[in-house]
Amino acid sequence: MKVLLFAVLADVCLSSVVPEEEKNPQFWRRQAQETLRRALQLQRLNTNVAKNIILFLGDGMGVATVTAARILKGQLQHRKGEETVLEMDRFPFVALSKTYNTNAQVPDSAGTATAYLCGVKANEGTVGVSAAVTRSQCNTTAGNEVTSILKWAKEAGKSVGIVTTTRVNHATPSASYAHAADRDWYSDNEMPQEAIQQGCKDIAHQLFENIPDIEVIMGGGRKYMFPKNTSDVEYPDEDKYRGTRLDNRNLIDVWKEKKPADKNAYYVWNRTELMNLDPNKVDYLLGLFEPIDLMYELNRDNETDPSLTEMLKVALKILRKNPRGFFLLVEGGRIDHGHHEGKAKQALHEAVEMDRAIGMADVMTSSQETLTVVTADHSHVFTFGGYTPRGNPIFGLAPKQSDIDKKPFTSILYGNGPGYKVVAGERENVSWVDFAHANYQAQSAVPLRQETHGGEDVAVFAKGPMAHLLHGVHEQNYIPHVMAYAACIGENKDHCHSGAPHSLSGRLTVTSTLFFFFLLFTFVF
């Protein structure tokens, strides 16, 4: 192992050589001038009406995760990494979002999802309801439901879709269609009897009842759709993947029954079925590819499990057939799970895959008519540092040992989590473990079974119609209001006139007023 350690350190030193062109000041001047030229073009704002809206949500994708994913993307392309450009880096407008919940300084994914989808801040653990609802108390729900931008888009005649790498009834997607006092009410099996008796419905039930005509739903969560103890189609011998529903309903059948006879509705559960579909002949698609969450990208079976990019591509082909446009929520949900488990390699590969999906969406849409927003719900206590040299492997060691315990340490660390390890009364010596393994749990300062979220602001990247409205520092619940304003949906539509650019009516009003005063001045004098 010591030989391996020295080899890694030697590779670090070799990879940190400064590229020859970067030694020339003109390299940096030319780069800056090109960036300046592009920035000056932004003075011509895109004030078109957004026909389409795509919201990419990187669950747990804080700024440190974005930076580390950028480096990883470059190193996967055999480059140093730091100079790499993520697809989201190309977006012209960037803001910061304040992520706190109404009752939490450091938020959870349910309260934040309610903010960036419904436009209202909420309590942690609740979805699609206002802060008047107390977590787990069903009887506080009635009358405090709030609707989402997905519903606003559907009411405006647009097609709508949900694509996620988590279960489709997880916190992020559920806030787009459900109203629940507890994010963990995945099926009625997870609900207290009191809540059921009081009339509250589980989230899987609400997926097919509240907005029954969602055109595209893809992710995981099969087991919550089937009666208790129903064997899973993919893992028939695994008890943990059996159906959970106590009401004995088969929600897949319910979904099919609600579709009009003259429409083509398809349910698929594996990649082969998905890729064999002709999107031009699909009106409704339900794809549930795992009993719970989808596999990590690094663990994904390329034959049976679709990637986030593949799901996105199919979704866009179906949704864009609507002449009125669409709203699509795309969640890279397992970034968050990787961090909670202290598995930075899993988390960062999930982030790189989401960036790949962002690139695919860019190819398939036009920024003249599509507003695309990329953001996160919250951060994590994930960091990387240690004065690493240029090109240091993102999962590698810092160049120097600790000057306290004289042991090496990885650049990536967590503030808390399962990576806290003490061996013989001392911090574990990472030179004796495979710290580049996909499931390696990076060391943490405080021992916890699961690493926690972070409380700092997260980035918001935007491009397309009215993207310039996402600027500076905003409350997280501001985001859907901008998207709705851009698309002329929801309650704020006074500025909308026959699909003309937003600013046109204002400019006409000003011009007309000036012309009136010109005529008046001419008449009087």
Short mmCIF file of C-alpha atoms in Angstrom, two decimals:
data_model
loop_
_atom_site.label_atom_id
_atom_site.label_comp_id
_atom_site.label_asym_id
_atom_site.label_seq_id
_atom_site.Cartn_x
_atom_site.Cartn_y
_atom_site.Cartn_z
CA MET A 1 0.00 0.00 0.00
CA LYS A 2 2.88 2.39 0.71
CA VAL A 3 4.17 1.84 -2.83
CA LEU A 4 0.69 2.64 -4.12
CA LEU A 5 0.56 5.78 -1.99
CA PHE A 6 3.89 7.05 -3.30
CA ALA A 7 2.81 6.25 -6.86
CA VAL A 8 -0.34 8.29 -6.37
CA LEU A 9 1.64 11.20 -4.95
CA ALA A 10 4.11 11.01 -7.84
CA ASP A 11 1.21 11.07 -10.28
CA VAL A 12 -0.16 14.14 -8.50
CA CYS A 13 3.13 15.97 -8.85
CA LEU A 14 3.39 15.04 -12.53
CA SER A 15 -0.19 16.08 -13.27
CA SER A 16 0.23 19.45 -11.59
CA VAL A 17 2.63 20.82 -14.25
CA VAL A 18 1.26 24.13 -15.52
CA PRO A 19 0.03 23.86 -19.15
CA GLU A 20 2.43 25.68 -21.45
CA GLU A 21 -0.15 28.06 -22.93
CA GLU A 22 -1.17 29.22 -19.45
CA LYS A 23 2.31 30.63 -18.84
CA ASN A 24 1.63 33.25 -21.51
CA PRO A 25 -0.32 36.28 -20.17
CA GLN A 26 -2.02 36.59 -23.54
CA PHE A 27 -3.83 33.29 -22.93
CA TRP A 28 -5.65 34.75 -19.96
CA ARG A 29 -6.21 38.13 -21.62
CA ARG A 30 -7.78 36.57 -24.69
CA GLN A 31 -9.98 34.38 -22.52
CA ALA A 32 -11.13 37.37 -20.45
CA GLN A 33 -11.83 39.46 -23.56
CA GLU A 34 -13.95 36.69 -25.06
CA THR A 35 -15.90 36.40 -21.81
CA LEU A 36 -16.36 40.19 -21.84
CA ARG A 37 -17.64 40.08 -25.40
CA ARG A 38 -20.26 37.48 -24.46
CA ALA A 39 -21.24 39.46 -21.37
CA LEU A 40 -21.83 42.59 -23.44
CA GLN A 41 -24.23 40.65 -25.63
CA LEU A 42 -26.41 40.07 -22.57
CA GLN A 43 -27.48 43.70 -22.75
CA ARG A 44 -29.94 42.45 -25.37
CA LEU A 45 -32.29 40.69 -22.98
CA ASN A 46 -34.45 37.76 -24.05
CA THR A 47 -37.94 38.97 -23.15
CA ASN A 48 -39.85 36.40 -25.20
CA VAL A 49 -42.69 34.42 -23.67
CA ALA A 50 -41.32 31.06 -22.51
CA LYS A 51 -43.19 28.37 -24.40
CA ASN A 52 -41.35 25.70 -22.41
CA ILE A 53 -39.85 25.50 -18.92
CA ILE A 54 -37.28 22.96 -17.73
CA LEU A 55 -36.28 22.90 -14.07
CA PHE A 56 -33.20 20.82 -13.27
CA LEU A 57 -32.92 20.14 -9.55
CA GLY A 58 -29.68 18.70 -8.22
CA ASP A 59 -30.72 17.41 -4.82
CA GLY A 60 -27.97 18.39 -2.37
CA MET A 61 -25.90 20.02 -5.12
CA GLY A 62 -24.22 22.81 -3.17
CA VAL A 63 -21.55 25.04 -4.66
CA ALA A 64 -18.72 22.79 -3.44
CA THR A 65 -20.41 19.86 -5.19
CA VAL A 66 -20.72 21.87 -8.41
CA THR A 67 -17.01 22.75 -8.33
CA ALA A 68 -15.90 19.20 -7.52
CA ALA A 69 -18.19 17.80 -10.26
CA ARG A 70 -16.61 20.22 -12.73
CA ILE A 71 -13.15 18.91 -11.86
CA LEU A 72 -14.35 15.30 -12.05
CA LYS A 73 -15.93 15.89 -15.46
CA GLY A 74 -12.62 17.21 -16.77
CA GLN A 75 -10.58 14.40 -15.24
CA LEU A 76 -12.91 11.83 -16.79
CA GLN A 77 -11.92 13.46 -20.09
CA HIS A 78 -8.22 13.02 -19.14
CA ARG A 79 -7.76 16.70 -18.41
CA LYS A 80 -6.63 18.46 -15.27
CA GLY A 81 -10.22 19.35 -14.48
CA GLU A 82 -10.28 22.83 -12.98
CA GLU A 83 -10.55 24.56 -16.36
CA THR A 84 -13.47 22.36 -17.47
CA VAL A 85 -16.81 23.97 -18.26
CA LEU A 86 -19.99 22.32 -17.00
CA GLU A 87 -23.11 22.70 -19.11
CA MET A 88 -24.64 24.79 -16.33
CA ASP A 89 -21.53 26.99 -16.33
CA ARG A 90 -22.55 28.18 -19.80
CA PHE A 91 -25.80 29.69 -18.50
CA PRO A 92 -25.58 33.49 -18.66
CA PHE A 93 -27.44 34.32 -15.46
CA VAL A 94 -26.57 33.12 -11.97
CA ALA A 95 -28.17 33.86 -8.61
CA LEU A 96 -28.05 32.59 -5.05
CA SER A 97 -31.02 31.00 -3.30
CA LYS A 98 -31.65 31.17 0.46
CA THR A 99 -32.72 27.66 1.38
CA TYR A 100 -33.96 27.80 4.98
CA ASN A 101 -37.38 26.33 5.83
CA THR A 102 -39.90 28.32 7.83
CA ASN A 103 -38.98 26.31 10.92
CA ALA A 104 -35.43 25.20 10.07
CA GLN A 105 -32.16 27.03 9.58
CA VAL A 106 -30.71 24.01 7.79
CA PRO A 107 -33.52 22.71 5.55
CA ASP A 108 -34.79 19.40 4.29
CA SER A 109 -35.79 18.50 0.73
CA ALA A 110 -39.55 18.61 1.32
CA GLY A 111 -39.87 22.16 2.61
CA THR A 112 -37.44 23.39 -0.03
CA ALA A 113 -39.32 21.59 -2.83
CA THR A 114 -42.49 23.35 -1.74
CA ALA A 115 -40.61 26.65 -2.02
CA TYR A 116 -39.10 26.26 -5.51
CA LEU A 117 -42.15 24.47 -6.98
CA CYS A 118 -45.11 26.08 -5.20
CA GLY A 119 -43.69 29.53 -4.51
CA VAL A 120 -44.33 29.33 -0.76
CA LYS A 121 -41.86 28.56 2.02
CA ALA A 122 -42.93 25.72 4.31
CA ASN A 123 -41.97 23.63 7.33
CA GLU A 124 -39.41 20.87 7.03
CA GLY A 125 -40.83 17.47 6.18
CA THR A 126 -44.02 18.80 4.56
CA VAL A 127 -44.83 18.92 0.84
CA GLY A 128 -47.30 21.04 -1.10
CA VAL A 129 -48.69 22.77 1.98
CA SER A 130 -48.11 26.09 3.73
CA ALA A 131 -46.27 26.67 6.99
CA ALA A 132 -49.61 26.43 8.77
CA VAL A 133 -49.26 22.64 8.53
CA THR A 134 -47.39 20.79 11.27
CA ARG A 135 -45.36 17.77 10.21
CA SER A 136 -47.14 14.42 10.65
CA GLN A 137 -50.37 16.07 11.83
CA CYS A 138 -52.96 15.26 9.19
CA ASN A 139 -55.65 17.43 10.74
CA THR A 140 -53.62 20.59 10.04
CA THR A 141 -53.64 20.00 6.27
CA ALA A 142 -57.14 20.90 5.07
CA GLY A 143 -57.33 24.41 3.66
CA ASN A 144 -53.55 24.86 3.71
CA GLU A 145 -52.73 23.16 0.41
CA VAL A 146 -50.64 25.11 -2.13
CA THR A 147 -50.37 24.31 -5.84
CA SER A 148 -47.24 24.01 -7.94
CA ILE A 149 -45.93 25.39 -11.20
CA LEU A 150 -46.53 21.94 -12.71
CA LYS A 151 -50.24 22.38 -12.05
CA TRP A 152 -50.18 25.98 -13.28
CA ALA A 153 -48.62 24.77 -16.54
CA LYS A 154 -51.17 21.97 -16.91
CA GLU A 155 -54.05 24.40 -16.35
CA ALA A 156 -52.59 26.62 -19.09
CA GLY A 157 -52.80 23.72 -21.56
CA LYS A 158 -49.16 22.73 -21.48
CA SER A 159 -47.86 19.17 -21.26
CA VAL A 160 -46.05 18.35 -18.02
CA GLY A 161 -43.53 15.78 -16.90
CA ILE A 162 -41.48 14.50 -13.96
CA VAL A 163 -38.15 12.69 -14.37
CA THR A 164 -36.14 11.68 -11.31
CA THR A 165 -33.47 9.24 -10.18
CA THR A 166 -35.26 8.80 -6.85
CA ARG A 167 -38.68 7.24 -6.30
CA VAL A 168 -41.39 9.31 -8.00
CA ASN A 169 -43.09 9.87 -4.64
CA HIS A 170 -39.93 11.21 -2.99
CA ALA A 171 -39.73 14.73 -1.54
CA THR A 172 -38.76 16.67 -4.65
CA PRO A 173 -41.22 15.28 -7.21
CA SER A 174 -44.06 14.94 -4.68
CA ALA A 175 -44.21 18.69 -4.05
CA SER A 176 -45.25 19.17 -7.68
CA TYR A 177 -48.50 17.21 -7.25
CA ALA A 178 -49.12 16.20 -3.61
CA HIS A 179 -50.24 17.88 -0.39
CA ALA A 180 -48.92 15.94 2.58
CA ALA A 181 -48.16 16.70 6.20
CA ASP A 182 -45.33 14.18 6.04
CA ARG A 183 -42.92 13.50 3.17
CA ASP A 184 -42.51 9.90 4.38
CA TRP A 185 -46.12 8.92 3.63
CA TYR A 186 -45.00 7.14 0.45
CA SER A 187 -47.92 4.71 0.59
CA ASP A 188 -50.66 4.06 3.13
CA ASN A 189 -48.36 1.48 4.72
CA GLU A 190 -46.12 4.30 5.99
CA MET A 191 -49.01 6.37 7.39
CA PRO A 192 -50.28 6.33 10.99
CA GLN A 193 -53.81 4.97 11.30
CA GLU A 194 -54.97 8.26 12.74
CA ALA A 195 -53.94 10.13 9.57
CA ILE A 196 -55.81 7.64 7.38
CA GLN A 197 -58.92 7.93 9.53
CA GLN A 198 -58.74 11.72 9.29
CA GLY A 199 -58.86 11.45 5.51
CA CYS A 200 -55.26 12.12 4.49
CA LYS A 201 -54.02 10.25 1.43
CA ASP A 202 -50.59 8.78 0.80
CA ILE A 203 -48.32 10.43 -1.78
CA ALA A 204 -48.40 7.58 -4.33
CA HIS A 205 -52.20 7.77 -4.31
CA GLN A 206 -52.06 11.52 -4.86
CA LEU A 207 -49.72 11.11 -7.84
CA PHE A 208 -52.54 9.56 -9.85
CA GLU A 209 -55.47 11.40 -8.30
CA ASN A 210 -54.55 15.07 -7.87
CA ILE A 211 -53.31 15.73 -11.41
CA PRO A 212 -54.33 12.56 -13.29
CA ASP A 213 -53.17 13.70 -16.73
CA ILE A 214 -49.42 14.20 -16.16
CA GLU A 215 -47.98 13.15 -19.52
CA VAL A 216 -44.60 11.80 -18.37
CA ILE A 217 -43.64 10.24 -15.03
CA MET A 218 -40.29 8.45 -14.77
CA GLY A 219 -38.19 7.32 -11.83
CA GLY A 220 -38.34 4.63 -9.16
CA GLY A 221 -40.87 3.64 -6.51
CA ARG A 222 -42.60 0.55 -7.95
CA LYS A 223 -43.24 -1.10 -4.61
CA TYR A 224 -45.49 1.71 -3.39
CA MET A 225 -47.87 1.13 -6.30
CA PHE A 226 -48.81 -2.50 -5.57
CA PRO A 227 -50.79 -4.35 -2.87
CA LYS A 228 -48.98 -5.55 0.22
CA ASN A 229 -46.58 -8.48 -0.42
CA THR A 230 -46.96 -8.40 -4.23
CA SER A 231 -43.72 -9.75 -5.72
CA ASP A 232 -41.67 -7.27 -7.70
CA VAL A 233 -41.37 -7.95 -11.42
CA GLU A 234 -37.57 -7.53 -11.38
CA TYR A 235 -36.70 -8.90 -7.94
CA PRO A 236 -39.40 -11.54 -7.25
CA ASP A 237 -37.46 -13.20 -4.44
CA GLU A 238 -36.53 -10.02 -2.55
CA ASP A 239 -38.92 -9.41 0.35
CA LYS A 240 -37.81 -5.78 0.80
CA TYR A 241 -39.03 -4.97 -2.70
CA ARG A 242 -42.54 -6.40 -2.33
CA GLY A 243 -45.61 -4.21 -2.63
CA THR A 244 -46.55 -2.09 0.36
CA ARG A 245 -50.14 -0.92 -0.19
CA LEU A 246 -52.65 -1.79 2.53
CA ASP A 247 -55.67 -0.71 0.46
CA ASN A 248 -54.97 -3.54 -2.03
CA ARG A 249 -55.06 -1.13 -4.96
CA ASN A 250 -52.84 -1.59 -7.99
CA LEU A 251 -52.04 2.01 -8.85
CA ILE A 252 -50.57 1.07 -12.24
CA ASP A 253 -54.01 -0.22 -13.23
CA VAL A 254 -55.60 2.91 -11.76
CA TRP A 255 -53.27 5.04 -13.90
CA LYS A 256 -54.17 3.11 -17.05
CA GLU A 257 -57.90 3.24 -16.36
CA LYS A 258 -57.86 7.02 -16.09
CA LYS A 259 -56.47 7.49 -19.60
CA PRO A 260 -58.85 8.31 -22.49
CA ALA A 261 -59.54 5.42 -24.86
CA ASP A 262 -58.25 7.38 -27.83
CA LYS A 263 -54.86 8.06 -26.19
CA ASN A 264 -51.79 5.82 -26.08
CA ALA A 265 -50.62 5.21 -22.51
CA TYR A 266 -47.57 3.06 -21.82
CA TYR A 267 -46.22 1.65 -18.57
CA VAL A 268 -42.59 0.44 -18.72
CA TRP A 269 -40.26 -0.91 -16.05
CA ASN A 270 -36.91 -1.39 -17.80
CA ARG A 271 -34.60 0.37 -20.22
CA THR A 272 -35.34 -1.98 -23.12
CA GLU A 273 -39.05 -1.22 -23.00
CA LEU A 274 -38.35 2.49 -22.71
CA MET A 275 -35.92 2.67 -25.63
CA ASN A 276 -38.24 0.61 -27.85
CA LEU A 277 -41.02 3.19 -27.56
CA ASP A 278 -41.83 5.51 -30.45
CA PRO A 279 -42.30 8.85 -28.65
CA ASN A 280 -44.41 10.12 -31.54
CA LYS A 281 -47.00 7.48 -30.68
CA VAL A 282 -46.93 8.01 -26.91
CA ASP A 283 -49.43 10.31 -25.22
CA TYR A 284 -48.78 9.21 -21.63
CA LEU A 285 -45.76 7.45 -20.18
CA LEU A 286 -45.25 5.94 -16.73
CA GLY A 287 -41.80 4.45 -16.21
CA LEU A 288 -40.90 2.89 -12.86
CA PHE A 289 -37.47 1.32 -13.15
CA GLU A 290 -36.76 0.22 -9.57
CA PRO A 291 -38.82 -0.75 -6.50
CA ILE A 292 -37.36 2.18 -4.55
CA ASP A 293 -34.74 4.62 -5.92
CA LEU A 294 -32.82 4.12 -9.15
CA MET A 295 -29.31 2.69 -8.94
CA TYR A 296 -26.37 5.04 -8.59
CA GLU A 297 -24.96 5.94 -12.00
CA LEU A 298 -21.72 4.08 -11.17
CA ASN A 299 -23.74 0.94 -10.30
CA ARG A 300 -26.30 1.22 -13.09
CA ASP A 301 -26.87 -1.75 -15.37
CA ASN A 302 -26.62 -0.22 -18.85
CA GLU A 303 -28.84 -2.96 -20.26
CA THR A 304 -31.78 -2.75 -17.85
CA ASP A 305 -31.64 0.70 -16.24
CA PRO A 306 -31.95 3.98 -18.18
CA SER A 307 -29.69 6.89 -17.33
CA LEU A 308 -31.07 10.29 -16.37
CA THR A 309 -30.03 11.58 -19.81
CA GLU A 310 -31.88 8.77 -21.58
CA MET A 311 -35.05 9.39 -19.59
CA LEU A 312 -34.83 13.11 -20.27
CA LYS A 313 -34.43 12.54 -24.01
CA VAL A 314 -37.57 10.40 -24.22
CA ALA A 315 -39.51 12.83 -22.03
CA LEU A 316 -38.66 15.81 -24.24
CA LYS A 317 -39.64 13.96 -27.41
CA ILE A 318 -43.07 13.28 -25.93
CA LEU A 319 -43.67 16.67 -24.30
CA ARG A 320 -42.54 18.89 -27.16
CA LYS A 321 -45.36 17.63 -29.38
CA ASN A 322 -47.73 20.00 -27.59
CA PRO A 323 -47.92 23.28 -29.57
CA ARG A 324 -48.61 25.11 -26.31
CA GLY A 325 -45.33 23.93 -24.82
CA PHE A 326 -44.42 22.06 -21.65
CA PHE A 327 -43.07 22.11 -18.10
CA LEU A 328 -40.55 19.42 -17.13
CA LEU A 329 -39.05 18.78 -13.70
CA VAL A 330 -35.77 16.83 -13.87
CA GLU A 331 -34.18 15.73 -10.61
CA GLY A 332 -30.69 14.38 -10.08
CA GLY A 333 -31.89 13.07 -6.76
CA ARG A 334 -29.14 10.70 -5.77
CA ILE A 335 -26.47 13.36 -5.47
CA ASP A 336 -28.05 13.85 -2.08
CA HIS A 337 -28.02 10.15 -1.22
CA GLY A 338 -24.35 9.80 -2.06
CA HIS A 339 -23.47 12.64 0.29
CA HIS A 340 -25.69 11.32 3.10
CA GLU A 341 -23.79 8.04 2.90
CA GLY A 342 -20.45 9.85 2.86
CA LYS A 343 -19.77 8.42 -0.60
CA ALA A 344 -18.47 11.44 -2.45
CA LYS A 345 -17.56 9.46 -5.56
CA GLN A 346 -21.16 8.30 -5.97
CA ALA A 347 -22.50 11.81 -5.37
CA LEU A 348 -20.17 13.51 -7.83
CA HIS A 349 -20.77 10.99 -10.61
CA GLU A 350 -24.50 11.63 -10.13
CA ALA A 351 -23.83 15.36 -10.56
CA VAL A 352 -21.80 14.77 -13.73
CA GLU A 353 -24.64 12.68 -15.16
CA MET A 354 -27.13 15.45 -14.42
CA ASP A 355 -24.86 17.90 -16.21
CA ARG A 356 -24.86 15.53 -19.18
CA ALA A 357 -28.66 15.65 -19.15
CA ILE A 358 -28.53 19.45 -19.10
CA GLY A 359 -26.38 19.30 -22.23
CA MET A 360 -28.89 17.01 -23.93
CA ALA A 361 -31.72 19.40 -23.12
CA ASP A 362 -29.70 22.24 -24.64
CA VAL A 363 -29.36 20.30 -27.89
CA MET A 364 -33.07 19.44 -28.02
CA THR A 365 -34.49 22.88 -27.19
CA SER A 366 -34.02 26.54 -28.14
CA SER A 367 -33.18 29.21 -25.59
CA GLN A 368 -35.37 31.60 -27.58
CA GLU A 369 -38.48 29.79 -26.37
CA THR A 370 -37.32 27.59 -23.48
CA LEU A 371 -36.49 28.87 -20.01
CA THR A 372 -34.07 26.46 -18.35
CA VAL A 373 -33.24 26.76 -14.66
CA VAL A 374 -30.68 24.66 -12.79
CA THR A 375 -30.53 24.80 -9.02
CA ALA A 376 -30.34 22.78 -5.80
CA ASP A 377 -32.67 22.44 -2.87
CA HIS A 378 -29.89 22.62 -0.29
CA SER A 379 -26.22 21.92 0.24
CA HIS A 380 -24.26 19.34 2.27
CA VAL A 381 -21.39 19.52 4.75
CA PHE A 382 -19.10 18.39 1.92
CA THR A 383 -15.83 20.12 1.20
CA PHE A 384 -12.50 19.66 -0.54
CA GLY A 385 -9.26 21.41 0.25
CA GLY A 386 -5.82 20.78 1.65
CA TYR A 387 -3.83 23.01 -0.73
CA THR A 388 -3.98 20.40 -3.47
CA PRO A 389 -1.92 21.18 -6.60
CA ARG A 390 -3.45 21.79 -10.02
CA GLY A 391 -4.80 18.59 -11.53
CA ASN A 392 -4.87 16.73 -8.22
CA PRO A 393 -7.22 13.73 -8.57
CA ILE A 394 -10.48 14.95 -7.06
CA PHE A 395 -10.70 11.75 -4.98
CA GLY A 396 -6.98 11.87 -4.14
CA LEU A 397 -4.85 12.87 -1.18
CA ALA A 398 -3.82 16.31 -0.06
CA PRO A 399 -0.10 16.84 -0.75
CA LYS A 400 0.98 17.04 2.88
CA GLN A 401 0.29 15.00 5.96
CA SER A 402 -1.45 16.44 8.98
CA ASP A 403 1.03 18.36 11.13
CA ILE A 404 -0.82 17.08 14.21
CA ASP A 405 -1.29 13.32 13.82
CA LYS A 406 1.28 12.91 11.00
CA LYS A 407 -1.16 10.98 8.81
CA PRO A 408 -2.25 11.68 5.22
CA PHE A 409 -5.78 12.85 4.44
CA THR A 410 -7.96 13.02 1.37
CA SER A 411 -8.82 16.35 -0.17
CA ILE A 412 -12.54 15.53 0.13
CA LEU A 413 -13.89 15.55 3.68
CA TYR A 414 -17.25 15.88 5.45
CA GLY A 415 -18.16 17.95 8.49
CA ASN A 416 -20.09 14.98 9.86
CA GLY A 417 -21.22 11.55 8.75
CA PRO A 418 -20.44 7.83 8.69
CA GLY A 419 -16.80 8.31 7.60
CA TYR A 420 -15.64 9.07 11.14
CA LYS A 421 -13.28 6.24 12.06
CA VAL A 422 -10.93 5.76 14.99
CA VAL A 423 -8.34 2.96 14.89
CA ALA A 424 -6.37 2.19 18.06
CA GLY A 425 -7.48 5.50 19.51
CA GLU A 426 -6.34 7.54 16.52
CA ARG A 427 -7.71 8.79 13.22
CA GLU A 428 -7.65 6.07 10.58
CA ASN A 429 -4.64 6.13 8.28
CA VAL A 430 -6.19 6.49 4.83
CA SER A 431 -3.04 5.27 3.09
CA TRP A 432 -4.11 1.76 4.11
CA VAL A 433 -7.56 1.94 2.52
CA ASP A 434 -8.81 2.26 -1.06
CA PHE A 435 -9.92 5.88 -0.89
CA ALA A 436 -10.66 5.92 -4.64
CA HIS A 437 -13.30 3.17 -4.34
CA ALA A 438 -16.83 4.09 -5.39
CA ASN A 439 -18.19 3.29 -1.93
CA TYR A 440 -15.35 4.77 0.11
CA GLN A 441 -16.77 6.91 2.90
CA ALA A 442 -14.70 10.05 3.24
CA GLN A 443 -13.54 10.95 6.72
CA SER A 444 -15.75 13.22 8.77
CA ALA A 445 -15.19 15.37 11.85
CA VAL A 446 -18.27 14.16 13.75
CA PRO A 447 -19.65 10.60 13.76
CA LEU A 448 -23.20 10.24 12.41
CA ARG A 449 -24.95 7.34 10.73
CA GLN A 450 -25.93 9.76 7.96
CA GLU A 451 -24.21 12.98 6.95
CA THR A 452 -26.38 16.08 7.15
CA HIS A 453 -27.44 18.89 4.86
CA GLY A 454 -25.64 22.22 4.87
CA GLY A 455 -27.32 25.55 5.44
CA GLU A 456 -25.56 27.89 3.03
CA ASP A 457 -27.08 29.43 -0.08
CA VAL A 458 -27.12 27.42 -3.31
CA ALA A 459 -26.61 28.56 -6.89
CA VAL A 460 -29.34 29.17 -9.46
CA PHE A 461 -28.31 29.03 -13.13
CA ALA A 462 -30.73 30.33 -15.76
CA LYS A 463 -30.98 30.84 -19.51
CA GLY A 464 -33.78 31.59 -21.94
CA PRO A 465 -36.77 33.95 -21.78
CA MET A 466 -36.70 36.26 -18.74
CA ALA A 467 -33.73 34.40 -17.25
CA HIS A 468 -32.28 37.76 -16.23
CA LEU A 469 -34.92 37.96 -13.49
CA LEU A 470 -32.86 35.37 -11.61
CA HIS A 471 -30.04 37.56 -10.33
CA GLY A 472 -28.53 38.49 -6.99
CA VAL A 473 -29.68 36.77 -3.79
CA HIS A 474 -33.28 35.55 -3.57
CA GLU A 475 -35.56 33.64 -1.28
CA GLN A 476 -35.94 30.15 -2.71
CA ASN A 477 -39.70 30.53 -3.20
CA TYR A 478 -39.05 33.32 -5.74
CA ILE A 479 -37.95 30.80 -8.37
CA PRO A 480 -41.36 29.46 -9.55
CA HIS A 481 -42.77 32.97 -9.66
CA VAL A 482 -40.10 33.89 -12.22
CA MET A 483 -40.78 30.76 -14.26
CA ALA A 484 -44.51 31.42 -14.23
CA TYR A 485 -44.04 35.08 -15.17
CA ALA A 486 -41.81 34.08 -18.08
CA ALA A 487 -44.34 31.54 -19.38
CA CYS A 488 -47.47 33.61 -18.72
CA ILE A 489 -48.98 30.96 -16.48
CA GLY A 490 -50.33 31.02 -12.95
CA GLU A 491 -51.83 34.12 -11.39
CA ASN A 492 -49.36 36.75 -12.64
CA LYS A 493 -50.41 37.22 -16.29
CA ASP A 494 -51.29 40.90 -16.60
CA HIS A 495 -48.16 41.53 -18.68
CA CYS A 496 -49.02 38.87 -21.28
CA HIS A 497 -50.42 39.85 -24.70
CA SER A 498 -50.97 37.29 -27.45
CA GLY A 499 -47.58 35.63 -27.06
CA ALA A 500 -45.72 38.87 -27.86
CA PRO A 501 -42.45 39.62 -26.06
CA HIS A 502 -43.02 40.70 -22.46
CA SER A 503 -41.45 44.08 -22.91
CA LEU A 504 -43.29 44.89 -26.13
CA SER A 505 -46.53 46.06 -24.55
CA GLY A 506 -44.58 48.23 -22.15
CA ARG A 507 -42.55 49.73 -24.95
CA LEU A 508 -45.73 50.36 -26.99
CA THR A 509 -47.35 52.05 -24.01
CA VAL A 510 -44.37 54.35 -23.53
CA THR A 511 -44.18 55.09 -27.28
CA SER A 512 -47.90 55.82 -27.48
CA THR A 513 -47.72 58.15 -24.51
CA LEU A 514 -44.79 60.06 -25.97
CA PHE A 515 -46.58 60.34 -29.32
CA PHE A 516 -49.71 61.67 -27.58
CA PHE A 517 -47.74 64.39 -25.83
CA PHE A 518 -45.98 65.23 -29.10
CA LEU A 519 -49.36 65.76 -30.82
CA LEU A 520 -50.64 67.76 -27.85
CA PHE A 521 -47.53 69.94 -27.88
CA THR A 522 -47.90 70.53 -31.65
CA PHE A 523 -51.60 71.39 -31.32
CA VAL A 524 -51.09 73.86 -28.46
CA PHE A 525 -48.12 75.65 -29.95
#
